Amino acid sequence: MARTTGSDGEKTEATIREAAINLIARLGYEAMSMRQLAAEVGVQAAALYRYFPTKEELLFTLMREHMEGLTEAWEAARPVSADPAQRLSAYVENHIAFHIERRHATHVSNMELRSLSPERLTQILRMRTAYEKELRAILRDGAETGAFSIDDTGLTAMALIQMMTGVIVWFRPGERLSIAEVTATYLSMTMRLVGAKIDAYSAARPFGRAKDAVAF
Amino acid sequence: MARTTGSDGEKTEATIREAAINLIARLGYEAMSMRQLAAEVGVQAAALYRYFPTKEELLFTLMREHMEGLTEAWEAARPVSADPAQRLSAYVENHIAFHIERRHATHVSNMELRSLSPERLTQILRMRTAYEKELRAILRDGAETGAFSIDDTGLTAMALIQMMTGVIVWFRPGERLSIAEVTATYLSMTMRLVGAKIDAYSAARPFGRAKDAVAF
DNA sequence: GCAATAATAAAACGAACGTTCAATTAATTC
DNA sequence: GAATTAATTGAACGTTCGTTTTATTATTGC
């Protein structure tokens, strides 16, 4: 047989991406076979190659789009204010919201880097470094103006990112805590970690204040 | 041919473990073939099956021993003192030192959980949960006595563990920072994050004070 | 030095892998 | 409604995988 009734290239490609993210997140890239993916999509394995020339190209596409999405989300959320505390708040909120909403894609982007060819790995890491650089700049500015007291901005940035991204390991939507509660608590922890002056930021942002007021 | 001169079971097994940790950390469990591992050890693939009945059993053994080592290290390092700040200091120092010293094994234990059968996964997770429970107990005690001010002990424990374990992602021995410097900075960040009263802990522990005094 | 045992090599097993190719049918264009 | 293009199937390719089996040699215990 051949073309099936109702078949549509765009729909199929979108289904492939979605199914691939879920399968790779669950089984791992190496453990997922193209036949498994095809079965999930409801198609034969050969049909996948109409959309992605190789398995690795599929993985790379998923990762690149994830990083592009993260960068775009931050560019949209970045405040015009120069105040380090406000900028840090925005960074934390954007980072956590984005990663919780795309848990599976984040899992893929973080865990499957070693399956990329060197050139593609470099490309993804460049995007990641650029994104992290934004955080370092905020921390450096805050340290210079005295808004924060920080030992080592590079090390602190890495610690914060690991802490925030780690949310996807244990967070399950619809359980004990809502996204807003988690974000508020992480914001409070972040501000304490960088030694931010109390309430220098929270007045400007009415986000999760009730809980923060006590803890922070 | 068959048995080679100088061959020794104990030595071979130790070599297999070591090589497996390095190879799995570098390539991933699924991507590493038994033939690759055998070549690294300097032996034929069939010889591996004298020591480990299956590939998964090998992975499980590596993970179990890693978790046992972590538990034992903490039991040896756990202070007799009831002071939460002192206990937290000891926990952080032990955790970071252990994970930096065994970067590859930690990588394996964190990244390859999904390749375990359900029963074995449960077993590893049980050990991990028990270890993390110790941290939650410290945080709870500190929150109750007023030594710390914490929003949510469970969430804070997860955040701290992600932050600390994340060291292995970027830390490379012999680069800019020594293990002692990294540990000192993380200790300082931890204490601020949990809202510890200043110098309630550092007097008892002469570790990394010079740098901390400013930052904390 | 001879039997018993430990450690390995060599070859083979069937299954599964990523990928390619030719054939076939549905949708679109004119 | 014929020609063209898009979407998919089914079968096959060579390779590699984890694992098993059998034979062979080194070492150990007596």
XYZ file of C-alpha atoms (C1' of nucleotides) in Angstrom:
492
model
C 0.000 0.000 0.000
C 0.932 3.618 -0.070
C -0.488 7.006 0.779
C -3.301 6.749 3.305
C -6.500 8.772 3.273
C -6.330 11.951 5.275
C -2.538 11.916 5.459
C -0.982 15.353 5.819
C 2.716 16.179 5.956
C 2.510 19.038 8.415
C 0.345 17.129 10.833
C 2.590 14.087 10.643
C 5.730 16.114 11.277
C 4.213 17.770 14.329
C 3.102 14.388 15.655
C 6.606 13.024 15.152
C 8.180 15.849 17.138
C 5.752 15.478 19.987
C 6.044 11.704 20.141
C 9.832 11.877 19.891
C 10.113 14.260 22.841
C 7.965 12.029 25.000
C 9.642 8.796 23.958
C 13.194 10.085 24.263
C 12.409 11.618 27.650
C 11.024 8.317 28.854
C 13.395 5.800 27.270
C 16.436 7.822 26.300
C 17.616 8.627 22.793
C 19.681 5.498 22.272
C 17.021 3.226 23.691
C 14.274 4.608 21.475
C 14.124 2.891 18.094
C 12.801 4.525 14.967
C 10.285 1.694 14.700
C 9.010 2.476 18.202
C 8.654 6.115 17.323
C 6.878 5.258 14.080
C 4.447 3.006 15.937
C 3.667 5.815 18.375
C 2.993 8.136 15.456
C 0.909 5.484 13.707
C 3.087 5.138 10.652
C 5.782 2.902 9.216
C 9.418 3.600 10.112
C 10.311 4.556 6.547
C 7.829 7.424 6.646
C 9.884 9.194 9.330
C 12.693 9.704 6.847
C 10.542 11.977 4.757
C 10.753 14.529 7.587
C 14.109 13.910 9.221
C 17.062 12.542 7.253
C 18.595 10.744 10.253
C 17.774 9.941 13.841
C 20.431 12.337 15.064
C 19.069 15.161 12.934
C 15.715 14.627 14.627
C 17.333 14.876 18.052
C 19.254 17.967 17.046
C 16.110 19.651 15.734
C 14.293 19.036 19.003
C 17.187 20.457 21.015
C 17.746 23.480 18.815
C 14.096 24.440 18.912
C 14.033 24.010 22.672
C 16.961 26.362 23.100
C 15.519 28.845 20.630
C 12.256 28.799 22.552
C 14.053 29.440 25.821
C 16.000 32.338 24.370
C 12.891 33.872 22.839
C 10.945 33.482 26.061
C 13.645 35.325 27.960
C 13.868 38.093 25.376
C 10.135 38.611 25.740
C 10.254 38.541 29.545
C 13.404 40.613 30.060
C 12.471 43.794 31.925
C 13.554 47.207 30.747
C 14.522 48.132 34.293
C 18.196 48.218 35.175
C 17.563 47.115 38.748
C 19.457 43.830 39.298
C 16.890 42.440 41.734
C 14.067 42.997 39.292
C 16.052 41.475 36.459
C 16.988 38.482 38.570
C 13.352 38.002 39.563
C 12.308 38.000 35.940
C 15.065 35.555 35.028
C 14.120 33.099 37.746
C 10.413 33.284 36.982
C 10.921 32.834 33.266
C 13.383 29.993 33.703
C 11.237 27.983 36.078
C 7.980 28.552 34.211
C 9.549 27.604 30.891
C 11.204 24.471 32.199
C 8.202 23.218 34.123
C 5.970 23.704 31.111
C 8.405 21.782 28.922
C 9.670 19.147 31.299
C 10.126 16.467 28.671
C 11.918 18.678 26.168
C 14.198 19.941 28.937
C 14.987 16.384 29.915
C 15.970 15.631 26.342
C 18.090 18.753 25.978
C 19.944 18.103 29.220
C 20.441 14.357 29.048
C 21.115 13.566 25.418
C 23.866 16.016 24.589
C 26.404 13.235 24.246
C 24.498 11.721 21.346
C 25.164 14.766 19.163
C 28.042 15.013 16.743
C 30.779 17.424 17.877
C 29.644 20.204 15.534
C 26.029 19.995 16.620
C 27.009 19.717 20.265
C 29.033 22.902 19.915
C 26.067 24.676 18.369
C 23.724 23.731 21.208
C 26.284 24.580 23.862
C 26.850 27.979 22.294
C 23.155 28.781 22.644
C 23.162 27.553 26.200
C 26.217 29.588 27.128
C 24.668 32.716 25.676
C 21.566 32.187 27.785
C 23.581 31.594 30.956
C 25.694 34.653 30.243
C 22.592 36.771 30.811
C 22.353 35.482 34.359
C 26.020 36.110 35.025
C 25.624 39.680 33.822
C 22.734 40.242 36.211
C 24.698 38.811 39.125
C 27.775 40.865 38.264
C 25.782 44.082 38.038
C 24.062 43.313 41.324
C 27.374 42.595 43.000
C 28.893 45.834 41.686
C 26.001 48.052 42.729
C 25.846 46.372 46.108
C 22.352 45.023 45.552
C 23.727 41.497 45.977
C 26.654 40.123 47.918
C 28.208 37.345 45.913
C 31.416 35.373 46.275
C 31.948 34.185 42.737
C 29.471 35.173 40.024
C 30.340 32.309 37.672
C 29.976 29.688 40.350
C 26.815 31.271 41.715
C 25.249 31.349 38.260
C 25.923 27.654 37.770
C 24.563 26.822 41.210
C 21.381 28.796 40.559
C 20.789 27.243 37.162
C 21.310 23.732 38.473
C 18.967 24.466 41.351
C 16.242 25.926 39.143
C 16.429 23.404 36.329
C 16.396 20.632 38.917
C 12.736 21.393 39.444
C 11.845 19.149 36.529
C 13.284 16.139 38.340
C 10.754 16.108 41.144
C 7.948 18.440 40.049
C 4.771 16.761 38.837
C 1.897 18.990 37.732
C -1.213 18.713 39.823
C 0.508 17.457 42.941
C 1.095 19.239 46.232
C 2.372 22.518 44.849
C 1.260 24.769 42.024
C 3.707 26.299 39.557
C 3.155 29.695 41.169
C 3.972 28.369 44.633
C 7.102 26.624 43.433
C 8.246 29.730 41.579
C 7.619 31.935 44.622
C 9.641 29.659 46.899
C 12.504 29.396 44.427
C 12.492 33.148 43.991
C 12.761 33.576 47.719
C 15.613 31.043 47.955
C 17.426 32.696 45.074
C 17.210 36.139 46.607
C 18.563 34.914 49.901
C 21.310 32.954 48.169
C 22.636 36.043 46.399
C 22.272 38.118 49.545
C 19.734 40.536 48.062
C 18.616 43.386 50.264
C 15.202 42.618 51.715
C 12.236 43.923 49.721
C 14.435 45.650 47.222
C 12.695 43.612 44.587
C 9.411 42.335 45.929
C 7.701 45.747 45.988
C 7.969 45.960 42.245
C 6.606 42.492 41.636
C 3.401 41.390 43.303
C 4.256 37.757 42.709
C 3.911 35.244 45.528
C 4.331 37.867 48.198
C 2.196 36.352 50.948
C 4.435 33.320 51.317
C 7.613 35.214 50.691
C 7.035 37.857 53.294
C 7.722 35.344 56.043
C 10.426 33.304 54.457
C 12.543 35.956 52.901
C 43.046 -19.910 22.721
C 41.944 -19.612 26.291
C 43.266 -18.496 29.648
C 46.080 -15.982 29.246
C 49.233 -15.795 31.334
C 48.887 -13.574 34.371
C 45.118 -13.518 34.194
C 43.477 -12.981 37.572
C 39.764 -12.845 38.281
C 39.834 -10.197 40.965
C 41.982 -7.870 38.943
C 39.840 -8.342 35.853
C 36.635 -7.626 37.762
C 38.048 -4.440 39.242
C 39.217 -3.349 35.807
C 35.763 -4.035 34.378
C 34.059 -1.874 37.005
C 36.438 0.981 36.500
C 36.265 0.859 32.717
C 32.484 0.524 32.781
C 32.061 3.636 34.923
C 34.228 5.670 32.596
C 32.681 4.346 29.398
C 29.086 4.671 30.560
C 29.748 8.174 31.867
C 31.210 9.159 28.505
C 28.944 7.343 26.049
C 25.870 6.436 28.062
C 24.758 2.975 29.090
C 22.804 2.168 25.943
C 25.499 3.481 23.651
C 28.254 1.444 25.286
C 28.552 -2.049 23.835
C 29.869 -5.018 25.742
C 32.481 -5.423 23.019
C 33.670 -1.849 23.575
C 33.899 -2.442 27.284
C 35.782 -5.695 26.726
C 38.249 -3.964 24.414
C 38.870 -1.283 27.058
C 39.551 -3.991 29.624
C 41.762 -5.896 27.190
C 39.661 -9.020 26.997
C 37.036 -10.693 24.802
C 33.378 -9.839 25.321
C 32.516 -13.335 26.476
C 34.915 -12.975 29.417
C 32.759 -10.215 30.912
C 29.967 -12.715 31.503
C 32.098 -14.566 34.008
C 31.763 -11.566 36.325
C 28.384 -10.050 35.482
C 25.512 -12.184 34.189
C 23.968 -9.372 32.122
C 24.752 -5.834 31.066
C 21.987 -4.508 33.283
C 23.308 -6.378 36.305
C 26.632 -4.660 35.736
C 24.930 -1.257 35.684
C 22.937 -2.078 38.787
C 26.056 -3.169 40.652
C 27.824 0.079 39.848
C 24.851 2.118 41.029
C 24.242 0.131 44.185
C 27.854 0.398 45.236
C 27.850 4.106 44.537
C 24.843 4.643 46.765
C 26.277 2.404 49.477
C 29.486 4.395 49.367
C 27.597 7.652 49.712
C 25.599 6.363 52.675
C 28.703 5.039 54.384
C 30.584 8.276 53.816
C 27.785 10.238 55.438
C 27.554 7.862 58.379
C 31.236 8.358 58.979
C 31.037 12.133 58.619
C 27.829 12.720 60.561
C 28.627 14.842 63.609
C 27.487 13.905 67.105
C 26.403 17.487 67.693
C 22.706 18.257 67.615
C 23.292 21.766 66.265
C 21.479 22.029 62.901
C 24.010 24.416 61.405
C 26.880 22.089 62.220
C 25.007 19.109 60.869
C 24.120 20.954 57.695
C 27.736 21.996 57.242
C 28.856 18.415 57.539
C 26.204 17.255 55.091
C 27.149 19.799 52.462
C 30.856 19.152 52.806
C 30.448 15.411 52.622
C 28.073 15.569 49.681
C 30.229 17.839 47.570
C 33.498 16.106 48.362
C 32.036 12.682 47.624
C 30.454 13.711 44.349
C 33.436 15.625 43.046
C 35.719 12.709 43.831
C 33.420 10.298 42.017
C 32.164 12.444 39.166
C 31.852 9.606 36.689
C 30.042 7.243 39.024
C 27.672 10.044 40.010
C 26.971 10.730 36.372
C 26.090 7.088 35.852
C 23.895 6.906 38.935
C 21.989 10.040 37.978
C 21.615 9.582 34.244
C 21.046 5.879 33.713
C 18.228 5.177 36.149
C 15.785 4.548 33.330
C 17.807 1.596 32.077
C 17.099 -0.356 35.261
C 14.266 -2.824 35.600
C 11.430 -1.587 37.839
C 12.529 -3.677 40.828
C 16.127 -2.520 40.631
C 15.068 1.063 40.065
C 12.958 0.909 43.205
C 15.898 -0.442 45.160
C 18.217 2.388 44.096
C 15.565 5.034 44.672
C 14.950 3.695 48.151
C 18.599 4.201 49.036
C 18.541 7.668 47.555
C 15.405 8.654 49.419
C 16.897 7.475 52.706
C 19.964 9.623 52.102
C 17.895 12.687 51.224
C 15.718 12.147 54.271
C 18.729 12.952 56.423
C 18.933 16.398 54.876
C 15.227 17.011 55.350
C 15.552 16.088 59.024
C 18.366 18.586 59.479
C 16.376 21.332 57.776
C 13.267 20.556 59.818
C 15.188 20.609 63.096
C 16.817 23.877 62.137
C 13.495 25.407 61.191
C 11.933 24.293 64.480
C 14.726 25.570 66.695
C 14.829 28.829 64.785
C 18.371 28.276 63.556
C 17.102 28.398 59.969
C 14.168 30.122 58.375
C 12.738 27.885 55.698
C 9.595 28.008 53.628
C 9.195 24.382 52.703
C 11.704 21.814 53.943
C 10.970 19.238 51.248
C 11.346 21.705 48.440
C 14.427 23.282 50.000
C 16.065 19.875 50.376
C 15.511 19.101 46.705
C 16.808 22.499 45.656
C 19.946 22.087 47.755
C 20.671 18.601 46.489
C 20.230 19.621 42.866
C 22.459 22.611 43.434
C 25.195 20.602 45.148
C 25.155 17.593 42.846
C 25.210 19.963 39.878
C 28.833 20.649 40.696
C 29.857 17.604 38.710
C 28.450 19.130 35.528
C 30.930 21.977 35.341
C 33.683 21.160 37.834
C 36.941 19.912 36.347
C 39.775 19.045 38.725
C 42.850 21.184 38.371
C 41.102 24.170 36.837
C 40.367 27.567 38.350
C 39.021 26.396 41.696
C 40.124 23.785 44.187
C 37.712 21.375 45.817
C 38.120 23.251 49.094
C 37.256 26.584 47.501
C 34.195 25.175 45.766
C 33.028 23.533 48.962
C 33.502 26.731 50.944
C 31.495 28.779 48.466
C 28.701 26.232 48.310
C 28.618 26.071 52.083
C 28.240 29.808 52.211
C 25.462 29.780 49.595
C 23.680 26.982 51.424
C 23.740 28.773 54.746
C 22.344 31.936 53.239
C 19.705 29.981 51.333
C 18.356 28.414 54.526
C 18.554 31.731 56.353
C 21.053 30.516 58.937
C 22.014 32.968 61.634
C 25.398 34.480 60.828
C 28.404 32.677 62.278
C 26.243 30.264 64.204
C 28.132 27.517 62.425
C 31.406 28.859 61.130
C 33.007 29.183 64.558
C 32.823 25.462 65.066
C 34.327 24.618 61.696
C 37.535 26.229 60.586
C 36.845 25.340 56.975
C 37.128 27.967 54.289
C 36.581 30.828 56.700
C 38.631 33.501 55.026
C 36.477 33.548 51.908
C 33.244 32.958 53.761
C 33.651 35.759 56.214
C 32.988 38.285 53.489
C 30.413 36.421 51.497
C 28.243 35.093 54.227
C 53.677 -33.826 38.121
C 48.895 -34.752 37.974
C 44.182 -33.718 38.717
C 41.006 -30.015 39.471
C 39.587 -25.571 38.689
C 39.705 -20.762 37.156
C 39.997 -17.629 33.276
C 39.767 -16.764 28.900
C 39.283 -17.083 23.474
C 36.786 -17.976 19.326
C 32.823 -18.610 16.974
C 28.217 -18.499 16.510
C 23.029 -17.316 17.718
C 18.848 -14.896 16.633
C 17.110 -10.437 17.134
C 17.039 -5.700 16.503
C 19.039 -1.657 14.682
C 19.141 2.676 11.283
C 18.399 3.299 6.751
C 17.249 2.715 1.624
C 14.458 1.639 -2.355
C 10.802 0.620 -5.309
C 6.007 0.392 -5.654
C 1.507 2.341 -4.751
C -2.149 5.280 -3.628
C -4.263 9.943 -2.147
C -4.522 14.648 -3.015
C -3.804 18.535 -5.990
C -3.364 21.101 -10.307
C -4.876 22.468 -14.651
C -10.411 13.698 -15.885
C -5.622 13.274 -16.902
C -1.119 14.527 -15.187
C 1.547 15.684 -11.401
C 2.988 15.743 -6.861
C 2.791 14.349 -1.890
C 2.625 10.743 1.481
C 3.173 6.348 2.736
C 3.887 1.190 2.641
C 6.409 -3.195 2.607
C 10.402 -5.462 1.953
C 15.017 -5.656 2.182
C 20.163 -4.258 3.248
C 24.212 -4.817 5.912
C 25.636 -4.101 10.718
C 25.727 -4.475 15.334
C 23.799 -5.914 19.510
C 23.675 -8.926 24.034
C 24.443 -13.392 25.007
C 25.637 -18.572 24.795
C 28.395 -22.496 23.828
C 32.392 -25.020 23.416
C 37.114 -25.610 23.473
C 41.578 -24.448 25.349
C 45.054 -22.915 28.334
C 47.025 -21.094 32.892
C 47.085 -21.686 37.623
C 46.395 -24.031 42.010
C 46.207 -27.836 45.418
C 47.849 -32.100 46.629
